[in-house]
Coordinates of C-alpha atoms in Angstrom, one line a residue:
X1 CA 21.9 4.0 1.6
X2 CA 19.6 3.2 4.6
X3 CA 16.6 5.2 5.8
X4 CA 15.7 4.7 9.5
X5 CA 12.6 6.2 11.1
X6 CA 11.2 6.0 14.8
X7 CA 9.1 8.8 15.7
X8 CA 5.9 9.8 17.6
X9 CA 3.6 12.7 17.3
X10 CA 0.5 13.4 19.2
X11 CA -2.3 15.2 17.3
X12 CA -4.8 15.2 20.3
X13 CA -7.2 12.5 19.2
X14 CA -4.7 10.6 17.1
X15 CA -1.3 9.4 17.6
X16 CA 1.2 8.6 15.2
X17 CA 3.8 5.7 16.3
X18 CA 6.0 4.8 13.1
X19 CA 8.9 2.8 13.3
X20 CA 10.7 1.0 10.2
X21 CA 13.9 0.8 8.0
X22 CA 14.3 1.0 4.6
X23 CA 17.3 1.0 2.0
X24 CA 18.4 1.4 -1.4
X25 CA 17.3 -1.2 -4.0
X26 CA 13.7 -1.7 -2.6
X27 CA 10.7 0.3 -3.2
X28 CA 9.0 0.3 0.4
X29 CA 5.1 0.6 0.5
X30 CA 3.3 2.3 3.4
X31 CA -0.2 0.5 3.2
X32 CA -3.1 1.6 5.2
X33 CA -6.7 3.0 5.1
X34 CA -7.3 6.7 4.7
X35 CA -6.6 8.6 7.9
X36 CA -4.1 6.2 9.3
X37 CA -1.0 8.4 9.1
X38 CA 0.6 7.4 6.1
X39 CA 1.1 10.9 4.7
X40 CA 1.8 12.3 8.0
X41 CA 4.7 9.9 8.2
X42 CA 6.2 11.3 4.9
X43 CA 5.7 14.9 6.2
X44 CA 7.6 14.2 9.1
X45 CA 10.7 12.6 7.1
X46 CA 10.5 15.6 4.8
X47 CA 10.6 18.2 7.5
X48 CA 7.0 19.4 6.9
X49 CA 6.0 18.3 10.3
X50 CA 7.9 18.1 13.4
X51 CA 7.4 14.7 15.5
X52 CA 7.3 15.2 19.3
X53 CA 10.0 12.6 19.9
X54 CA 12.2 10.0 18.0
X55 CA 14.7 10.0 15.1
X56 CA 15.1 10.2 11.6
X57 CA 18.4 9.0 10.0
X58 CA 19.3 9.0 6.5
X59 CA 22.4 7.2 5.5
X60 CA 24.0 8.0 8.7
X61 CA 23.0 11.6 8.7
X62 CA 20.5 12.7 11.4
X63 CA 17.4 14.7 9.9
X64 CA 15.7 14.7 13.3
X65 CA 16.5 13.8 16.8
X66 CA 14.4 15.0 19.7
X67 CA 16.9 14.3 22.6
X68 CA 19.8 16.0 20.7
X69 CA 17.4 18.9 19.4
X70 CA 18.4 18.2 15.8
X71 CA 15.8 19.3 13.3
X72 CA 17.0 19.9 9.8
X73 CA 14.9 22.2 7.7
X74 CA 13.4 20.5 4.5
X75 CA 15.8 22.1 2.1
X76 CA 18.8 20.6 3.9
X77 CA 17.1 17.1 4.1
X78 CA 17.8 16.1 0.4
X79 CA 14.4 14.4 0.4
X80 CA 12.3 14.3 -2.7
X81 CA 8.5 14.6 -1.9
X82 CA 6.1 14.0 -4.7
X83 CA 2.6 15.3 -3.6
X84 CA -0.6 13.9 -4.4
X85 CA -1.6 16.5 -7.0
X86 CA 2.1 16.9 -8.1
X87 CA 2.4 20.6 -7.1
X88 CA 3.5 22.0 -10.1
X89 CA 3.6 25.8 -10.6
X90 CA 0.8 26.5 -12.9
X91 CA 2.4 29.7 -14.1
X92 CA 5.7 28.1 -15.3
X93 CA 6.3 25.9 -18.3
X94 CA 7.7 22.6 -18.2
X95 CA 11.3 23.5 -18.4
X96 CA 10.8 26.3 -15.7
X97 CA 9.3 23.9 -13.5
X98 CA 12.2 21.5 -13.5
X99 CA 14.6 24.4 -13.4
X100 CA 13.4 25.2 -10.0
X101 CA 14.8 22.2 -8.6
X102 CA 18.4 22.5 -10.0
X103 CA 20.7 24.2 -7.1
X104 CA 23.7 24.5 -9.3
X105 CA 23.0 27.3 -11.4
X106 CA 25.9 26.9 -13.8
X107 CA 24.5 23.5 -14.5
X108 CA 20.9 24.3 -14.9
X109 CA 20.5 24.5 -18.6
X110 CA 22.4 21.1 -19.1
X111 CA 20.5 19.5 -16.0
X112 CA 17.0 20.5 -17.4
X113 CA 17.9 19.3 -20.9
X114 CA 19.1 16.0 -19.6
X115 CA 16.0 15.4 -17.5
X116 CA 13.5 16.4 -20.2
X117 CA 15.2 13.8 -22.4
X118 CA 15.3 11.1 -19.7
X119 CA 11.6 11.7 -18.7
X120 CA 10.5 11.7 -22.6
X121 CA 9.3 15.3 -22.5
X122 CA 10.8 16.7 -25.7
X123 CA 8.3 18.9 -27.4
X124 CA 6.6 19.7 -24.0
X125 CA 9.4 22.2 -22.8
X126 CA 7.3 25.4 -23.3
X127 CA 3.8 23.9 -22.3
X128 CA 2.0 24.7 -18.9
X129 CA 0.8 22.1 -16.5
X130 CA -2.7 22.6 -17.7
X131 CA -1.7 21.7 -21.2
X132 CA -0.1 18.4 -20.1
X133 CA -1.7 14.9 -19.5
X134 CA -1.7 13.5 -15.8
X135 CA 1.2 11.1 -16.7
X136 CA 3.2 14.0 -18.2
X137 CA 2.4 16.1 -15.2
X138 CA 3.6 13.3 -13.1
X139 CA 7.0 13.0 -15.1
X140 CA 7.6 16.8 -14.7
X141 CA 7.1 16.7 -11.1
X142 CA 9.6 13.8 -10.7
X143 CA 12.0 15.4 -13.1
X144 CA 12.0 18.7 -10.9
X145 CA 12.4 16.3 -7.7
X146 CA 15.4 14.7 -9.1
X147 CA 16.7 17.9 -10.4
X148 CA 17.6 18.4 -6.9
X149 CA 19.4 15.2 -6.5
X150 CA 17.5 13.8 -3.3
X151 CA 19.0 10.9 -1.6
X152 CA 15.3 9.3 -0.9
X153 CA 12.1 9.7 -2.8
X154 CA 8.8 9.8 -1.0
X155 CA 5.8 9.2 -3.2
X156 CA 2.4 10.2 -1.8
X157 CA -0.5 8.4 -3.5
X158 CA 1.2 9.3 -6.8
X159 CA -2.0 7.9 -8.8
X160 CA -4.7 9.6 -6.8
X161 CA -5.0 12.7 -9.2
X162 CA -5.4 10.4 -12.4
X163 CA -8.3 9.2 -14.4
X164 CA -8.7 5.4 -14.1
X165 CA -7.8 5.1 -17.8
X166 CA -4.6 6.9 -17.3
X167 CA -3.3 4.9 -14.4
X168 CA -2.1 1.8 -16.0
X169 CA 0.3 3.6 -18.5
X170 CA 1.6 6.2 -15.8
X171 CA 2.0 3.2 -13.3
X172 CA 4.2 1.6 -16.0
X173 CA 6.3 4.5 -16.6
X174 CA 6.8 5.2 -12.9
X175 CA 7.9 1.4 -12.4
X176 CA 10.7 2.1 -15.0
X177 CA 11.7 5.5 -13.5
X178 CA 12.0 4.1 -9.8
X179 CA 14.2 1.2 -11.0
X180 CA 16.8 3.8 -12.1
X181 CA 16.9 5.5 -8.6
X182 CA 19.7 4.4 -6.4
X183 CA 18.2 5.7 -3.2
X184 CA 15.3 4.4 -0.8
X185 CA 11.9 4.9 -1.9
X186 CA 8.6 5.2 0.2
X187 CA 5.5 4.7 -1.7
X188 CA 2.3 5.5 0.1
X189 CA -1.1 4.0 -0.9
X190 CA -4.1 2.4 0.4
X191 CA -4.3 0.2 -3.1
X192 CA -3.0 -3.4 -2.4
X193 CA -2.6 -3.9 -6.4
X194 CA -0.2 -1.0 -6.4
X195 CA 1.8 -2.4 -3.6
X196 CA 1.9 -5.8 -5.3
X197 CA 2.9 -4.3 -8.6
X198 CA 5.5 -1.7 -7.6
X199 CA 7.1 -2.7 -4.1
X200 CA 9.4 -5.1 -2.8
X201 CA 8.4 -4.8 0.8
X202 CA 5.5 -3.2 2.8
X203 CA 4.7 -1.6 6.3
X204 CA 1.1 -1.5 7.1
X205 CA 0.0 1.5 9.2
X206 CA -3.3 0.9 11.1
X207 CA -4.6 3.9 13.2
X208 CA -1.3 5.6 13.3
X209 CA 0.7 2.6 14.5
X210 CA 3.1 0.9 12.1
X211 CA 3.5 -2.9 12.1
X212 CA 6.4 -5.1 11.1
X213 CA 8.1 -4.6 7.8
X214 CA 7.3 -7.6 5.6
X215 CA 8.2 -8.6 2.1
X216 CA 5.2 -8.1 -0.3
X217 CA 4.4 -11.6 -1.1
X218 CA 4.0 -12.3 2.8
X219 CA 1.4 -9.8 2.8
X220 CA -0.7 -11.7 0.4
X221 CA 0.5 -15.4 1.5
X222 CA 0.4 -15.1 5.3
X223 CA -0.4 -11.7 6.8
X224 CA -0.1 -11.7 10.4
X225 CA -2.6 -9.3 11.7
X226 CA -6.2 -8.6 11.0
X227 CA -5.6 -5.2 9.6
X228 CA -2.9 -6.4 7.2
X229 CA -5.3 -9.4 6.2
X230 CA -8.0 -7.0 5.5
X231 CA -5.8 -4.4 3.5
X232 CA -4.5 -7.4 1.5
X233 CA -8.0 -7.9 0.2
X234 CA -9.2 -10.9 2.3
X235 CA -13.0 -10.8 2.6
X236 CA -13.6 -13.7 4.9
X237 CA -12.5 -13.2 8.3
X238 CA -14.0 -14.2 11.8
X239 CA -13.3 -13.6 15.5
X240 CA -11.5 -16.7 16.6
X241 CA -10.5 -18.6 20.0
X242 CA -8.0 -21.2 20.4
X243 CA -9.3 -24.4 22.3
X244 CA -7.5 -26.5 24.6
X245 CA -6.7 -29.3 22.0
X246 CA -5.1 -26.8 19.6
X247 CA -8.2 -26.2 17.3
X248 CA -9.6 -22.9 16.5
X249 CA -13.1 -21.9 17.1
X250 CA -14.4 -19.5 14.4
X251 CA -16.8 -17.4 16.3
X252 CA -18.6 -15.7 13.8
X253 CA -18.8 -18.8 11.4
X254 CA -20.0 -21.2 14.1
X255 CA -17.5 -23.7 13.2
X256 CA -14.3 -25.3 14.9
X257 CA -11.5 -25.9 12.5
X258 CA -8.2 -27.7 12.5
X259 CA -5.5 -25.0 11.7
X260 CA -2.9 -27.6 10.7
X261 CA -0.1 -25.5 12.2
X262 CA 0.9 -24.0 15.5
X263 CA -1.2 -21.1 16.7
X264 CA 0.3 -17.5 17.1
X265 CA 0.3 -15.9 20.6
X266 CA -2.6 -13.6 20.9
X267 CA -4.5 -15.4 18.3
X268 CA -8.0 -13.2 17.7
X269 CA -9.1 -13.8 14.3
X270 CA -8.9 -16.3 11.5
X271 CA -9.4 -15.8 7.6
X272 CA -9.5 -17.3 4.4
X273 CA -9.4 -16.0 0.9
X274 CA -12.4 -16.5 -1.3
X275 CA -10.7 -18.4 -4.0
X276 CA -9.4 -21.0 -1.6
X277 CA -12.7 -22.0 -0.2
X278 CA -14.1 -25.3 -1.9
X279 CA -17.5 -26.6 -2.4
X280 CA -17.7 -30.3 -1.3
X281 CA -20.5 -33.0 -1.2
X282 CA -21.1 -33.2 2.4
X283 CA -19.7 -32.9 6.1
X284 CA -15.9 -33.7 6.7
X285 CA -13.0 -32.0 8.3
X286 CA -13.0 -28.0 8.2
X287 CA -16.4 -28.0 6.6
X288 CA -19.5 -26.3 7.3
X289 CA -23.3 -26.0 5.7
X290 CA -24.1 -22.6 4.1
X291 CA -27.0 -21.2 2.7
X292 CA -26.9 -19.0 -0.5
X293 CA -27.8 -15.4 0.1
X294 CA -27.1 -13.5 -2.8
X295 CA -25.4 -14.3 -6.2
X296 CA -23.3 -11.3 -8.1
X297 CA -22.3 -12.1 -11.5
X298 CA -19.0 -10.8 -12.8
X299 CA -17.8 -10.9 -16.2
X300 CA -15.8 -14.0 -16.0
X301 CA -16.6 -15.5 -12.6
X302 CA -19.6 -15.6 -10.1
X303 CA -19.4 -14.5 -6.7
X304 CA -21.5 -16.0 -4.0
X305 CA -22.4 -14.6 -0.7
X306 CA -23.5 -17.2 1.8
X307 CA -24.8 -17.4 5.6
X308 CA -23.2 -19.8 7.8
X309 CA -24.2 -21.6 10.9
X310 CA -23.0 -18.3 12.7
X311 CA -25.5 -16.1 10.9
X312 CA -26.0 -14.0 7.9
X313 CA -24.7 -10.5 8.8
X314 CA -21.2 -9.0 8.9
X315 CA -18.2 -11.2 9.3
X316 CA -20.6 -14.2 9.9
X317 CA -21.1 -14.5 6.1
X318 CA -18.7 -16.1 3.6
X319 CA -17.8 -15.1 0.1
X320 CA -16.7 -17.4 -2.6
X321 CA -15.5 -16.8 -6.2
X322 CA -16.1 -19.6 -8.9
X323 CA -15.9 -20.1 -12.4
X324 CA -19.3 -19.6 -14.1
X325 CA -19.6 -23.1 -15.3
X326 CA -18.5 -24.6 -12.0
X327 CA -21.2 -22.3 -10.1
X328 CA -23.7 -23.4 -12.8
X329 CA -23.5 -27.1 -11.4
X330 CA -23.8 -26.0 -7.9
X331 CA -26.7 -23.7 -8.1
X332 CA -29.9 -24.9 -6.3
X333 CA -28.0 -26.9 -3.5
X334 CA -29.4 -26.3 -0.1
X335 CA -27.3 -26.6 2.0
X336 CA -24.2 -25.7 0.3
X337 CA -21.2 -27.7 1.9
X338 CA -17.8 -25.9 1.8
X339 CA -14.6 -26.8 3.0
X340 CA -11.8 -24.4 4.4
X341 CA -8.6 -26.1 3.9
X342 CA -6.3 -26.1 6.8
X343 CA -3.2 -25.1 4.7
X344 CA -5.0 -22.0 3.4
X345 CA -6.3 -20.7 6.9
X346 CA -4.7 -17.4 7.8
X347 CA -4.1 -17.1 11.7
X348 CA -4.2 -13.4 12.8
X349 CA -3.6 -11.3 15.9
X350 CA -4.9 -7.8 16.6
X351 CA -1.7 -6.1 16.1

């Protein structure tokens, strides 16, 4: 089963341009900062919002087509939408909430009982949402969605309503549930760790515009754009300019680097992850002298913020993270020479 989305919507000071495809067997993450259009994209797919133009097609069935003037109402789309706060009916019990989703009245009791068993909700049937834990509420909401037999699942920040101590257990439960669903799944989040653990592929949204779909491992190993790099958790980025001899001038760091690889067309930035930067004894290829500005002690490691020849503010600083004993052996060096290995440099474009 395949979901195809290619839509545009004008919100005045914000433009949504989302284009991607996903299919059964893969959980697709929609990753982006708050306000980038992730939830709006889900609402367009579900039929809650109407795009200005474009197409949405689910397994060959047209849900929306601006040219053909097709716009199926939400109840005809067979789309399951899990809202951030789960949207359970507070005056209904668990079994009543689930029963709302069952369209075949003759099979309602059997379906509710089956889903209560499948979602490990035995003993909770007559409880109200306020009497349930966050994880139980989420399972009830998902059971209600699956009771309607949707062809695609849309999950909108499913852990945002949970306290931190609940998230880990609920995430494990959700992963098991998703593995048993045989349709496409879209998972909206701004959390890179959730994408890494739950998704197989990811589409980054940046200021309303979707970027190319990529496998999740590529987001962390070789992001292609500045926004994808920052969302993947990379803390060290600099504006960059290609030189005539194939080198890269890192404008914010005040150093010219050998990238050791072909440069992408439209190069605008360069990045390197903190754990790939190596302290060295002195000058050499891809090295630069740095001055320690701040030391932050974590439980098992030490984070060091350093000024570079380019300055001590914003992107001009570098961040490294070392084991505590490794940092203890380096503390006091001035300058501290760092190597940015060619193989670990991230060559980035603006979009």
